[in-house]
Coordinates of C-alpha atoms in Angstrom, one line a residue:
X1 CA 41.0 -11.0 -75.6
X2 CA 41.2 -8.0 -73.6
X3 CA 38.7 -6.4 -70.8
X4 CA 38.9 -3.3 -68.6
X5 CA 40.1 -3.3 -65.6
X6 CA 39.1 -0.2 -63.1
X7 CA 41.1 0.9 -60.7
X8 CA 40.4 -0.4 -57.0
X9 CA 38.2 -2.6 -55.0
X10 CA 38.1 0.0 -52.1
X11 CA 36.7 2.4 -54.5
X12 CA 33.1 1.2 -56.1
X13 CA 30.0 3.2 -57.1
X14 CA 26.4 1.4 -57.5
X15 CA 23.5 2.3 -58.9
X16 CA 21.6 1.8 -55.7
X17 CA 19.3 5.1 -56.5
X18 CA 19.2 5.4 -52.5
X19 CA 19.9 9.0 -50.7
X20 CA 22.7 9.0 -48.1
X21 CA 21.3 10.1 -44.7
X22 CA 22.8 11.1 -41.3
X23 CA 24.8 8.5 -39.5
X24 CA 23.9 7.1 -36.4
X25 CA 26.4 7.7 -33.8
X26 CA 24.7 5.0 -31.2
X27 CA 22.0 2.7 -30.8
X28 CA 19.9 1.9 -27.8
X29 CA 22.0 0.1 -25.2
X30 CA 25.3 1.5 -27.4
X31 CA 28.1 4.2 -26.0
X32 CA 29.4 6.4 -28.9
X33 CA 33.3 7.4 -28.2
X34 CA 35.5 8.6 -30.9
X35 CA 39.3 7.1 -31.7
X36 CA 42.0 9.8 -30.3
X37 CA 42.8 10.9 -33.7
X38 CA 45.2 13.9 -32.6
X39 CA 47.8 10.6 -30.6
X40 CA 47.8 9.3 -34.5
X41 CA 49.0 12.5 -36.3
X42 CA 52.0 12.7 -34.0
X43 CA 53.5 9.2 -34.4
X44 CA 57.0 8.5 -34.6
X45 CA 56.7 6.7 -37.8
X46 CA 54.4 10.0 -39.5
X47 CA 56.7 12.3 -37.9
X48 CA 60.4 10.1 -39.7
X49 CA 58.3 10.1 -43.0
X50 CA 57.4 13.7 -43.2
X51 CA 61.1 14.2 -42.1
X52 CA 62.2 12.0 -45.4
X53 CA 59.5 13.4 -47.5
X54 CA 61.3 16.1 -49.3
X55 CA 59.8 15.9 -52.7
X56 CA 63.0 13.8 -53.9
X57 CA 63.6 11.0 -51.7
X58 CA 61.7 7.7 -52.7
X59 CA 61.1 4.4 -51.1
X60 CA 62.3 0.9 -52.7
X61 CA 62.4 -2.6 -51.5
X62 CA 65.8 -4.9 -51.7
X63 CA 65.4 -8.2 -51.6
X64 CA 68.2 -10.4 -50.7
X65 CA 69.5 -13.8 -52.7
X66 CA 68.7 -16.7 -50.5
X67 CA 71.2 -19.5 -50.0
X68 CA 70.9 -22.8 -50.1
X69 CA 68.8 -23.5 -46.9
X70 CA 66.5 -21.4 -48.5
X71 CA 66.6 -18.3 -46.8
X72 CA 69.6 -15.0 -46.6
X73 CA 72.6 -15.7 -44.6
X74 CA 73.6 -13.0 -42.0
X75 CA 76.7 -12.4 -44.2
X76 CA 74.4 -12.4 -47.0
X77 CA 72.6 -9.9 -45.3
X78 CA 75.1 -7.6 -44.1
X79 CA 76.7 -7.6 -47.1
X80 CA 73.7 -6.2 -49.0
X81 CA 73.0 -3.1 -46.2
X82 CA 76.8 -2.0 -47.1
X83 CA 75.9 -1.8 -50.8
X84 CA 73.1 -0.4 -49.8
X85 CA 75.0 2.8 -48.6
X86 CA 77.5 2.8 -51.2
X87 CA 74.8 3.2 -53.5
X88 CA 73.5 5.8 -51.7
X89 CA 70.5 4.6 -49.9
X90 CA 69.5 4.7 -46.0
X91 CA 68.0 1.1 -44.6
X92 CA 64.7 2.3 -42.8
X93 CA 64.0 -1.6 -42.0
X94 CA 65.2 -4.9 -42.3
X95 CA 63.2 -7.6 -42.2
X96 CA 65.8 -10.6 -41.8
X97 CA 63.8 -13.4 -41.7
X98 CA 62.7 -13.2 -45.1
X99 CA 65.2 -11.1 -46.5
X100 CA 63.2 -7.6 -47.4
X101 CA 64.7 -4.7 -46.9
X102 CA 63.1 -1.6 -47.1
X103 CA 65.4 1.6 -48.0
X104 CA 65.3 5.5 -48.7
X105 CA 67.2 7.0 -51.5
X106 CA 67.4 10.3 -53.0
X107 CA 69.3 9.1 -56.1
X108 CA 67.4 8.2 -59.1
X109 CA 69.5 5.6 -60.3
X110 CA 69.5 3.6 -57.1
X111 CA 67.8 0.6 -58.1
X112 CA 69.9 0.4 -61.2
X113 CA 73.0 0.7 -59.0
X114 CA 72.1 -2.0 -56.2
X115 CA 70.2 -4.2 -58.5
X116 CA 74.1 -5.2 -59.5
X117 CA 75.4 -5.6 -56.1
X118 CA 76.6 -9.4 -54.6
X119 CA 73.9 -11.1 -53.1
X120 CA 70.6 -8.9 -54.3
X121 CA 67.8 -11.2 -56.2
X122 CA 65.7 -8.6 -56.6
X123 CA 65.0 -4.5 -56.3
X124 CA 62.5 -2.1 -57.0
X125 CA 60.5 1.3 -56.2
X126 CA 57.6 1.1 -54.5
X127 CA 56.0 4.0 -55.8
X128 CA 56.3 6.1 -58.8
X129 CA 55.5 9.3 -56.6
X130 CA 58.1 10.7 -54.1
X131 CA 57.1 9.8 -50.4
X132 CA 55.0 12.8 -49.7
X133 CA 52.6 12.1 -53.0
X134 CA 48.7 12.7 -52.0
X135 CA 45.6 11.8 -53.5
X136 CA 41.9 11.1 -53.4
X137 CA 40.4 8.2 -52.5
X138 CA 37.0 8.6 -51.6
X139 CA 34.5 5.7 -50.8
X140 CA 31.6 5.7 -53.1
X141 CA 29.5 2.5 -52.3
X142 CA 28.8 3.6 -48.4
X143 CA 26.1 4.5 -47.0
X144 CA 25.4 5.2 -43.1
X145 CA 22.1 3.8 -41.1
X146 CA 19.5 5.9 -40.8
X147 CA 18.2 6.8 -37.0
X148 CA 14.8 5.3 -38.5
X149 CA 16.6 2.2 -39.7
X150 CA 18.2 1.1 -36.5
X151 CA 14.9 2.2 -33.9
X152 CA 12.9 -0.4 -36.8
X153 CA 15.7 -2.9 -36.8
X154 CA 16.0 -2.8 -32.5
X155 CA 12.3 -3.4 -32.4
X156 CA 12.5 -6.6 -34.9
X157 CA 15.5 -8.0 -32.9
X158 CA 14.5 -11.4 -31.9
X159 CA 15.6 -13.2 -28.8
X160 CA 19.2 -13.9 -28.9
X161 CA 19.9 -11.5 -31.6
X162 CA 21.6 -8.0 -31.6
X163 CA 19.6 -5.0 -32.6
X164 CA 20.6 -4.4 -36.1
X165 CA 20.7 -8.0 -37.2
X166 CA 17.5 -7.9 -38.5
X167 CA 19.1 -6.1 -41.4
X168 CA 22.0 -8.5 -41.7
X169 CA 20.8 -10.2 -44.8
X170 CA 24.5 -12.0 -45.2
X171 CA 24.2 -13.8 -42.0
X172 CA 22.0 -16.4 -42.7
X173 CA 22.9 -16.2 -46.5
X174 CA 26.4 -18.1 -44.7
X175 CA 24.0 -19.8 -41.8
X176 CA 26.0 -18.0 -39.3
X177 CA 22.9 -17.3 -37.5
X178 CA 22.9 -21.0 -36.9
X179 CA 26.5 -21.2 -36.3
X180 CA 26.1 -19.0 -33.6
X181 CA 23.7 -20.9 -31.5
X182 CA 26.5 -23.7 -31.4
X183 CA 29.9 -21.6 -31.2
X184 CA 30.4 -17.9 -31.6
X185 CA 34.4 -18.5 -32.0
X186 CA 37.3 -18.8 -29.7
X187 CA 38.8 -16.1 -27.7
X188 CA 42.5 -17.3 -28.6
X189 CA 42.2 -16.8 -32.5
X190 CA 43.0 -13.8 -33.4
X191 CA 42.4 -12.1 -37.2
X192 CA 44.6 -9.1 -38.3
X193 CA 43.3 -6.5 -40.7
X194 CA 45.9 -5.3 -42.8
X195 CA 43.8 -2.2 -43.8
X196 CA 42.9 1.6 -42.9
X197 CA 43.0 1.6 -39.1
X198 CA 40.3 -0.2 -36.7
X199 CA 38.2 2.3 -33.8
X200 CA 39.0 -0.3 -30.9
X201 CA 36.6 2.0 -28.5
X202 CA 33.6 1.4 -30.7
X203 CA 31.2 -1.1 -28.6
X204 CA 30.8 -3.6 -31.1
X205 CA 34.8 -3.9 -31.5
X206 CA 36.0 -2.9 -27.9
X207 CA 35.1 -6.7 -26.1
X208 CA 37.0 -8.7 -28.9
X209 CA 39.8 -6.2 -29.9
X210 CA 43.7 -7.8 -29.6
X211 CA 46.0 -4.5 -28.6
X212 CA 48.8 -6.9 -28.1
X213 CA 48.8 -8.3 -32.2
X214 CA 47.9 -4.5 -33.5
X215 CA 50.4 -2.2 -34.9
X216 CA 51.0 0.8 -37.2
X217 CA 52.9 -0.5 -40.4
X218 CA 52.9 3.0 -42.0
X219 CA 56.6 3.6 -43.5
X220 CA 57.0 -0.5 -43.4
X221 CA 57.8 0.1 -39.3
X222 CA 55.4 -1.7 -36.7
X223 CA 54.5 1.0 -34.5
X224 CA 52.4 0.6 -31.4
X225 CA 52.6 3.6 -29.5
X226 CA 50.0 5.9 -29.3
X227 CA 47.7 3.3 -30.5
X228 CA 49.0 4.1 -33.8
X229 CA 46.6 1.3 -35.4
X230 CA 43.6 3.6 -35.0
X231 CA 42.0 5.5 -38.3
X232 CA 42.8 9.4 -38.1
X233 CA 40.1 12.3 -38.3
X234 CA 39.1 12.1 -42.2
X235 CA 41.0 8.7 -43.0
X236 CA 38.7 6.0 -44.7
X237 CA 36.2 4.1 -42.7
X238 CA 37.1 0.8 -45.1
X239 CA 39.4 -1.1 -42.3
X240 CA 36.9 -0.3 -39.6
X241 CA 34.0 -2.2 -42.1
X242 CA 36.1 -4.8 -42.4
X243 CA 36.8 -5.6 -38.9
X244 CA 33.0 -5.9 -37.6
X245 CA 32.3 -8.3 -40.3
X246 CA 34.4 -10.2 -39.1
X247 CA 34.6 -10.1 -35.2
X248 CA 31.5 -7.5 -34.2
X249 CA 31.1 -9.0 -30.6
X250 CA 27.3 -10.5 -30.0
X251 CA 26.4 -8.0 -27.1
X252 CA 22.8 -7.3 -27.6
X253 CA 23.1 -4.3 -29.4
X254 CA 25.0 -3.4 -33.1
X255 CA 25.8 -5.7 -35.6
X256 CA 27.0 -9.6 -35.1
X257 CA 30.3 -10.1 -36.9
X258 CA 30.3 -13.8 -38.4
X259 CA 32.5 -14.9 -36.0
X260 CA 31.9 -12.4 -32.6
X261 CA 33.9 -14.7 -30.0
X262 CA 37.4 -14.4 -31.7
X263 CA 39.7 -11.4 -31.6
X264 CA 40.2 -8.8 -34.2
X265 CA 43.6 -7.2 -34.3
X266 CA 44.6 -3.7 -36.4
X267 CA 47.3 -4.2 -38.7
X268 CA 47.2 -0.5 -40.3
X269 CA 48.4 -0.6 -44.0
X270 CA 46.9 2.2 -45.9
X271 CA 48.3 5.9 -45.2
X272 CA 45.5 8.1 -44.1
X273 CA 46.3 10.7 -46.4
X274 CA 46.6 9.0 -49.9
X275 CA 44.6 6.0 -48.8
X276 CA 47.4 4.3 -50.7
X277 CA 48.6 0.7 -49.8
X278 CA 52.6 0.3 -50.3
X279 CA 54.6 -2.4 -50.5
X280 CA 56.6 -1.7 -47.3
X281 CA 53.8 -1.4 -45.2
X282 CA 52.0 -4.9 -46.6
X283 CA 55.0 -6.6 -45.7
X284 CA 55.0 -5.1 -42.4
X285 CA 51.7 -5.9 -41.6
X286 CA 52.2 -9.8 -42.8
X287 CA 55.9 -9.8 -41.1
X288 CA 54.1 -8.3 -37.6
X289 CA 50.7 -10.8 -38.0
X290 CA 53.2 -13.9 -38.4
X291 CA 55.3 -12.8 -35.6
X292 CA 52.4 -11.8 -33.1
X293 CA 50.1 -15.1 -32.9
X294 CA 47.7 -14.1 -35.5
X295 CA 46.1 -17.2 -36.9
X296 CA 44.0 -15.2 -40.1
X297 CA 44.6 -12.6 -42.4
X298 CA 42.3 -10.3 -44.5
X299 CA 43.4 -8.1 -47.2
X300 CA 40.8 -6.2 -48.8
X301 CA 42.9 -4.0 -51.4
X302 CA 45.3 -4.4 -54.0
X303 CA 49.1 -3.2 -53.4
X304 CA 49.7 0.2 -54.6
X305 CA 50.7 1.5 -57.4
X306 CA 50.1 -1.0 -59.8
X307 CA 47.0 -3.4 -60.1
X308 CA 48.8 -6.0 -61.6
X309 CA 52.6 -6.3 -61.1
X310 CA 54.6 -7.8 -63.5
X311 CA 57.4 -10.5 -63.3
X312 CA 58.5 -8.9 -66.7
X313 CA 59.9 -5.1 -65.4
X314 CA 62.6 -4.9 -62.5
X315 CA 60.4 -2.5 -60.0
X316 CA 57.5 -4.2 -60.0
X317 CA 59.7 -8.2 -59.7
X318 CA 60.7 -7.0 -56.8
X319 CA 57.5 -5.8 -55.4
X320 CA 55.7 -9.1 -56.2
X321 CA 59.3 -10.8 -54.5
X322 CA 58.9 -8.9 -51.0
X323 CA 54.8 -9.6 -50.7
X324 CA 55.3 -13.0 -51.9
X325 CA 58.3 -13.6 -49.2
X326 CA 56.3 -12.0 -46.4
X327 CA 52.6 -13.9 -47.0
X328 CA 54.6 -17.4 -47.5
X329 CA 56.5 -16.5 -44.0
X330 CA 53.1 -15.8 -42.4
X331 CA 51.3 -19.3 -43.6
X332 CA 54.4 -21.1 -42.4
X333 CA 54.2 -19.8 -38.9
X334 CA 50.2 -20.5 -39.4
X335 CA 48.2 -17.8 -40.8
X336 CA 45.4 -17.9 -42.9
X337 CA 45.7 -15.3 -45.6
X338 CA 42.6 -14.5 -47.1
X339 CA 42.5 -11.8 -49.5
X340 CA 39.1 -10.0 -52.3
X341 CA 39.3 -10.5 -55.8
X342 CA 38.8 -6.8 -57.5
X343 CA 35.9 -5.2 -58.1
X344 CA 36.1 -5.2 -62.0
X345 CA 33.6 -7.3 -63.1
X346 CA 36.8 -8.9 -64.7
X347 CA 37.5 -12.4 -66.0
X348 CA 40.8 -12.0 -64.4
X349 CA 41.3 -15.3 -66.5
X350 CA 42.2 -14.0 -69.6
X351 CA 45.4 -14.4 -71.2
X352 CA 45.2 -10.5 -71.6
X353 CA 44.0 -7.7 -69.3
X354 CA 44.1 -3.9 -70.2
X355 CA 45.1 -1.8 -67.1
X356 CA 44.6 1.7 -67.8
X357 CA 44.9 3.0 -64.3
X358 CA 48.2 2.2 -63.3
X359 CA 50.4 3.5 -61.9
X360 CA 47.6 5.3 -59.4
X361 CA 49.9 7.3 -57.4
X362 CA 51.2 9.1 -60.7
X363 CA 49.4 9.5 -64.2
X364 CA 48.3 6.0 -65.2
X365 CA 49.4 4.8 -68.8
X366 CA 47.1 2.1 -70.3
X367 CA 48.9 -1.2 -70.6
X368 CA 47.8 -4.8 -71.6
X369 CA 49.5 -7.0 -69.3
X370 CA 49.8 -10.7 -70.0
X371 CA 48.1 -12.6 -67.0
X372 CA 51.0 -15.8 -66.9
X373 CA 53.3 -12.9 -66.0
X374 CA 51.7 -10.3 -63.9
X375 CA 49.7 -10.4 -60.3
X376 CA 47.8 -8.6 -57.9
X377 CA 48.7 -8.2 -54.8
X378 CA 48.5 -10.0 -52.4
X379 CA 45.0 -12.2 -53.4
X380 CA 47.0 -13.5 -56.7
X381 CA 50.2 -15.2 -54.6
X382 CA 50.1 -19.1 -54.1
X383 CA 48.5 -19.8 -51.2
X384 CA 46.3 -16.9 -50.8
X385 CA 42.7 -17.8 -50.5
X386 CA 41.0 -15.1 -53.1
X387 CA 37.2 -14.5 -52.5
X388 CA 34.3 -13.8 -54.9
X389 CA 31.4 -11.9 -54.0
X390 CA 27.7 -12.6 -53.9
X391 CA 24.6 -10.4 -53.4
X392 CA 21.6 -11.3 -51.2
X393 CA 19.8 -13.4 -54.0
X394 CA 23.3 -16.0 -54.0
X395 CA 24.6 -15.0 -57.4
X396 CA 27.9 -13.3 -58.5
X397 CA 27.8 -9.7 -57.8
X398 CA 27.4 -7.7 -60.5
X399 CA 30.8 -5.7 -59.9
X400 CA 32.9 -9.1 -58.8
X401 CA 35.6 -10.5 -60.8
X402 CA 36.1 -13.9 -61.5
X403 CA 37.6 -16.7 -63.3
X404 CA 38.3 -20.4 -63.5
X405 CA 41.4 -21.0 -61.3
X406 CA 41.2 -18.1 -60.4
X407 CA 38.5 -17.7 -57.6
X408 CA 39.1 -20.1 -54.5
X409 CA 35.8 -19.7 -52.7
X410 CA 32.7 -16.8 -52.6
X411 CA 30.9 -14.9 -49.9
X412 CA 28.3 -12.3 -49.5
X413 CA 30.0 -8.8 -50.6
X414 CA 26.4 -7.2 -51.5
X415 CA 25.4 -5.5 -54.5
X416 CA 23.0 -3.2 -56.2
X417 CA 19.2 -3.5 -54.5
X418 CA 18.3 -2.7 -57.8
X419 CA 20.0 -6.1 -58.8
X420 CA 19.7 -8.1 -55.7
X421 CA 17.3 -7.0 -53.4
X422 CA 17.5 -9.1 -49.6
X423 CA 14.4 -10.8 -47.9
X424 CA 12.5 -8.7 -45.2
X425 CA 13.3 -7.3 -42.8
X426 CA 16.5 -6.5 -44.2
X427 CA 16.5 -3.3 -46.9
X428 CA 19.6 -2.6 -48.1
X429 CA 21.3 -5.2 -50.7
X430 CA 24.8 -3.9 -49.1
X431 CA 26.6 -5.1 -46.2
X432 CA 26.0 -3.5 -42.7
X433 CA 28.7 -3.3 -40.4
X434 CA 30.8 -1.2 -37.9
X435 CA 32.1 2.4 -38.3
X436 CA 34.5 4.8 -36.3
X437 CA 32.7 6.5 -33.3
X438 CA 30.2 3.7 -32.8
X439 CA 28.3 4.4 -35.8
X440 CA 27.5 2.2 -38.0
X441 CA 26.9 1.9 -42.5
X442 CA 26.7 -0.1 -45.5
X443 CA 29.5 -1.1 -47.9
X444 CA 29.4 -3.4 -50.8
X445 CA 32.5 -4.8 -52.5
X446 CA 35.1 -8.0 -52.9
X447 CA 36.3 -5.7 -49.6
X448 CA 33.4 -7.2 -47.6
X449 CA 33.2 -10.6 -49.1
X450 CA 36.8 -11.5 -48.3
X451 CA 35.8 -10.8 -44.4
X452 CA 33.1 -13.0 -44.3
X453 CA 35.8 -15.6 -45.3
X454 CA 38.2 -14.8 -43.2
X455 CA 35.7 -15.1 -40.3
X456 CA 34.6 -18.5 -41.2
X457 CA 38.3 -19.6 -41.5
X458 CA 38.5 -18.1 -37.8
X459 CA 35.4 -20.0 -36.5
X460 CA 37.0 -23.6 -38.1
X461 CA 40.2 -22.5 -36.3
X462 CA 38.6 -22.1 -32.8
X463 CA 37.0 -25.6 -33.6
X464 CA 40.5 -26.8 -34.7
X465 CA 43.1 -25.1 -32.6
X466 CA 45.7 -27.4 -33.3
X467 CA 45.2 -27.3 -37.3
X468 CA 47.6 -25.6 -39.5
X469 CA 46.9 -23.5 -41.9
X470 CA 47.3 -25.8 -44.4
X471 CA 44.3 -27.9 -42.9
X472 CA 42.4 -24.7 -41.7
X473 CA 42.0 -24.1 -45.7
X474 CA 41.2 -27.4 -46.7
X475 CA 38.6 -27.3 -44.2
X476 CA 36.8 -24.1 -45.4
X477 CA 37.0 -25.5 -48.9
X478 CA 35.9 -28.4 -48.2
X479 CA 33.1 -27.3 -45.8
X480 CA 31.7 -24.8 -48.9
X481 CA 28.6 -25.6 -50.3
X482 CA 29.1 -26.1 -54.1
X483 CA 27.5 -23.5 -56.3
X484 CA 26.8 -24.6 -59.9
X485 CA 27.2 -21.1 -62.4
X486 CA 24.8 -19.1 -62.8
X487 CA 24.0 -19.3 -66.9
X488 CA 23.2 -16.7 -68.0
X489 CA 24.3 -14.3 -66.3
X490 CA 22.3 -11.0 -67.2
X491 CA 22.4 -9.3 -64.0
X492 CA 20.7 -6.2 -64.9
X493 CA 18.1 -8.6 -66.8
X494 CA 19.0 -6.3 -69.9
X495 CA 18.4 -9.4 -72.2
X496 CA 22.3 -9.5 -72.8
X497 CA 25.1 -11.6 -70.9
X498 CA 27.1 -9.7 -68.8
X499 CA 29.7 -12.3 -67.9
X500 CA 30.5 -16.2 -68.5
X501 CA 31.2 -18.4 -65.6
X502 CA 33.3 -21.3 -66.9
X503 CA 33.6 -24.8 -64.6
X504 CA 31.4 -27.4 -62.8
X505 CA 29.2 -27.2 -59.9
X506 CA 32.4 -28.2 -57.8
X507 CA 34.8 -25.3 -58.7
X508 CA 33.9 -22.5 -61.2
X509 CA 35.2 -19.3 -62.4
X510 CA 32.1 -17.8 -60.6
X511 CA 32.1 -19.6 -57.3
X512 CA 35.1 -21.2 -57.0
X513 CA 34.4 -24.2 -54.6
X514 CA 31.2 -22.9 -53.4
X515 CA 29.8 -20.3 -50.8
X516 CA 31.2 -20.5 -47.2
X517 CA 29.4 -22.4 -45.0
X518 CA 29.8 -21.0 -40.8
X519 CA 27.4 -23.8 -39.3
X520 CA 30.1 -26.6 -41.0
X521 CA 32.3 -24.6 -40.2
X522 CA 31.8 -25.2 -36.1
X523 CA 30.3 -28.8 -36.2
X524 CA 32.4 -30.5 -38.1

C-alpha cells in the first residue's frame, strides 16, 4: 500500500477561511526591538560559503569506521582527512568525537573516490544542488495577531496570567496553566532549537534566552560571533515560533511558553536563503547542544533534501550515519531529543510510502521507498522522541501523520477552526506564539506540537535535575495521559474516514502513549 507524502512540515496550508491582518509589533507593557539582521549577513561562516559557492563545488559528509571501543581512532582519523585530499576534497570540519567529517569538493566523483579509502564506513552528498542552490520556502499556515485581538485578549487576562494567554487554547489542553502555579521550570535547563534563528531581544524571549549554548551552525561550523544565531531580514519566522512555545518567559505581558522558567538557546540550522536544513549543519547543531549543557532538543523539520533517506543508496547511508552519530552523542552526554512527525496526514507505518518531492533542493523524482529501509531525519532515529499533533477539541490533527510504533507521544500542534474550533476566549484553532521584533502570530503544524513536548520534557528535568535522559523520557511517557483512538476518524465530518489509528488506549498509531501532561510533569 502506498500514500502521498507532501513535502515539509514547515510548509502547511489550512483551510482556515481567515484573512491575514497586520502584525502587532508590541503589546501593552511590551518593548518592540528588531534582531540586527545587517551583523548576520556578514558572518564569517556566510562570507567562507559564498567564497566556496562557485556553482561547482558541493558539500558531502565522511564518516569514519569506528574501531573496536566503538568510536574512530586518531590514526583512524587522520588517516581518512589525507584521503580526503588525495581525492580532492578540502575538510571544512571535523567532528572527532563521533567521527563526521564534513568536506568541499569540486570533483564529481568524490564520493566514489573516498567511499574506497582505509578506514571510511560511510560517504555521501548532502545536497543534490551545488552550495549556492536557492529556493522558496514560504510559510503558509501563519497568521499574525490582530491589534484588536491582543487589546480583547489584555483585557481578559486574569490575575496571574500574561496578556495574550487568554488566547492560548493549548495551555490548559496540557494543564500547564496548572503546572504553572506549582513550577514554572528551572533556570539551569536549557533547550536548543535547532531551527531558523531565535530574536533573543524580543521581550517574551530576552529574560530566558542562553547566549552561552547558542550558535550559528550554517556551513556545519558553530559560529557565535555577531550573534550569528539570530533570523536575518526576510528569513522564516518558524525557529522564533518554536522557541516561545517552549520558554516564552511569564512576565505579565505576551504569550506563556509551557515551560517560561527554563532557558531557550538558538541552535540556527536552516540557511536563511533556501530555508533548507542540511546535513552538516544538523550535526552541528546536535554536536554544539551535547557539548554546551543543553539538556533538550527540538527539531521541527526534516533534513534536507530528501524526506526519507534510505539505507539502500550510498549518499543518502551516509547522511542517515552522520545524524544518527551526532543525536546518539547528544543523549549520551544527556539531551533530550525531541523531534515532529510530518505534516502529511501519512501512516508513516506502511511498508510503502511514495515520495514525490524529493530531492527538494533539485527537481524531485517520485519514488516509493520501502519504510524498513528508509528514515526521516532526525524524528525517525532510535531514541528520538517523535510527536503527533492535536487540535483544540484533543483529536489527531487533520494534517498529522501517524502510525503504530511510529508516534512516541502527542501534543497540541492546532489545526483548521473549521475542524477544531478552541473554547472561548480563545479564537484561533492555531497556536499563538512569539515572532521577530516582538510581534507576535499563529502557526499550526507537527512544528508546534513537538515544542510543547520538548517543554514538558524541560519542566520534568528542572524537577529531576539529576535524571538522565534516559529517565527524563520515561518520565514524560509515563506521566502522558493515555488517549484511546479516535474511531472514526472523519475529520472534516464528510461521512468518509480520513485515517485509521491502529493500537490500544495505552500506545496507538494516533496517540502514541497519550497527550503530555505539564502538571505531572512538576509534581511527580
Amino acid at each position: 500500500m502506498t500514500a502521498p507524502f507532501t513535502r515539509s512540515r514547515r510548509v502547511l496550508a489550512l483551510p482556515l477561511g481567515m484573512a491575514v491582518a497586520s502584525a502587532v509589533a508590541f503589546l501593552p507593557g511590551t518593548a518592540s526591538a528588531q534582531p540586527d539582521a545587517a551583523a548576520q549577513q556578514n558572518s564569517p561562516v556566510s562570507s567562507a560559503v559564498s567564497a566556496l559557492a562557485d556553482g561547482t563545488s558541493m558539500s558531502y559528509v565522511v564518516n569514519v569506521r569506528a574501531g573496536h571501543g566503538g568510536s574512530p581512532s586518531g590514526k583512524t582519523s587522520a588517516d581518512v582527512k589525507k584521503a580526503i585530499a588525495k581525492a580532492g576534497g578540502t575538510v571544512v570540519i571535523a567532528y572527532d568525537r563521533i567521527g563526521v567529517i564534513v568536506v568541499h569538493s569540486s570533483d564529481a566523483d568524490f564520493a566514489k573516490k573516498i567511499r574506497g579509502a582505509k578506514g571510511v564506513a560511510s560517504a555521501g552528498a548532502t545536497r543534490t544542488a551545488p552550495l549556492s542552490a536557492q529556493s522558496d520556502d514560504a510559510l503558509e499556515s501563519e497568521r499574525p495577531l490582530t491589534a484588536a485581538e491582543a487589546k480583547q485578549a489584555a483585557g481578559q487576562a486574569g490575575a496571574g496570567q500574561d496578556e495574550l494567554e487568554p488566547l492560548q487554547w493549548d495551555l490548559p489542553a496540557i494543564k500547564a496553566d496548572k503546572a504553572h502555579k506549582v513550577s514554572l521550570g528551572s533556570s539551569r535547563v536549557t533547550v536548543g532549537v535547532l531551527d531558523s534563528g531565535v530574536d533573543d531581544t524580543h521581550p517574551d524571549i530576552a529574560p530566558n534566552f542562553d547566549a552561552k549554548a547558542s550558535a550559528s551552525c550554517l556551513g556545519g561550523v558553530p559560529v557565535q560571533k555577531d550573534n550569528a544565531w539570530r533570523p536575518v531580514s526576510g528569513e522564516s519566522d518558524h525557529g522564533m515560533h518554536v522557541a516561545g512555545t517552549i520558554a516564552a518567559a511569564k512576565n505579565g505581558t505576551g504569550v506563556t511558553g509551557v515551560a517560561p522558567g527554563v532557558k531557550v538557546a538558538s541552535l540556527k540550522v536552516a540557511e536563511p536563503a533556501t530555508g533548507m536544513y542540511y546535513t552538516e549543519a544538523v550535526v552541528c547543531g546536535f554536536m554544539w547542544a551535547a557539548d554546551h549543557g543543553v539538556d533538550v532538543t527540538n527539531s521541527s523539520y526534516y533534513t534536507d533534501p530528501w524526506l526519507f533517506n534510505c539505507k539502500t543508496d550510498d549518499d543518502q547511508k551516509a547522511l542517515v550515519d552522520a545524524v544518527g552519530r551526532a543525536t546518539r552523542y547528544a543523549e549520551r552526554k544527556g539531551a533530550v531529543n525531541v523531534a515532529a512527525a510530518g505534516n502529511a496526514e501519512t501512516d508513516l507505518a506502511q511498508d510503502e510510502i511514495l515520495d514525490d518531492s524529493s530531492p527538494d533542493d533539485t527537481t524531485p523524482v517520485p519514488r516509493t521507498i520501502k519504510t524498513k529501509d528508509c528514515f526521516d531525519l532526525p524524528s525517525q532515529l532510535p531514541g528520538v522522541v517523535t510527536v503527533s499533533a492535536t487540535g483544540a477539541k484533543g483529536i489527531k490533527s487533520s494534517y498529522s501523520n501517524y502510525g503504530k510504533g511510529v508516534i512516541d507521544i502527542a501534543a497540541p500542534g492546532g489545526d483548521s477552526t473549521k475542524y477544531q474550533t478552541p473554547d472561548a476566549p480563545a479564537t484561533d484553532g492555531r497556536i499563538l506564539s512569539t515572532l521577530p521584533g516582538g510581534k507576535f502570530g499563529y502557526k499550526a503544524g507537527t512544528s508546534m506540537a513537538s515544542p510543547h513536548a520538548a517543554g514538558v520534557a524541560a519542566l520534568v528535568k528542572s524537577a529531576h535535575p539529576h535524571a538522565s535522559s534516559a529517565m527524563v523520557k520515561a518520565l514524560l511517557y509515563g506521566e502522558a495521559d493515555a488517549m484511546k483512538c479516535t474511531d472514526p476518524y472523519d475529520i472534516d465530518g464528510d461521512g468518509k474516514v480520513d485515517a485509521v489509528c491502529e493500537g490500544g488506549k495505552n500506545k496507538n498509531g494516533f496517540y502514541g502513549v497519550g497527550m503530555i501532561d505539564a502538571l505531572d510533569a512538576v509534581r511527580k
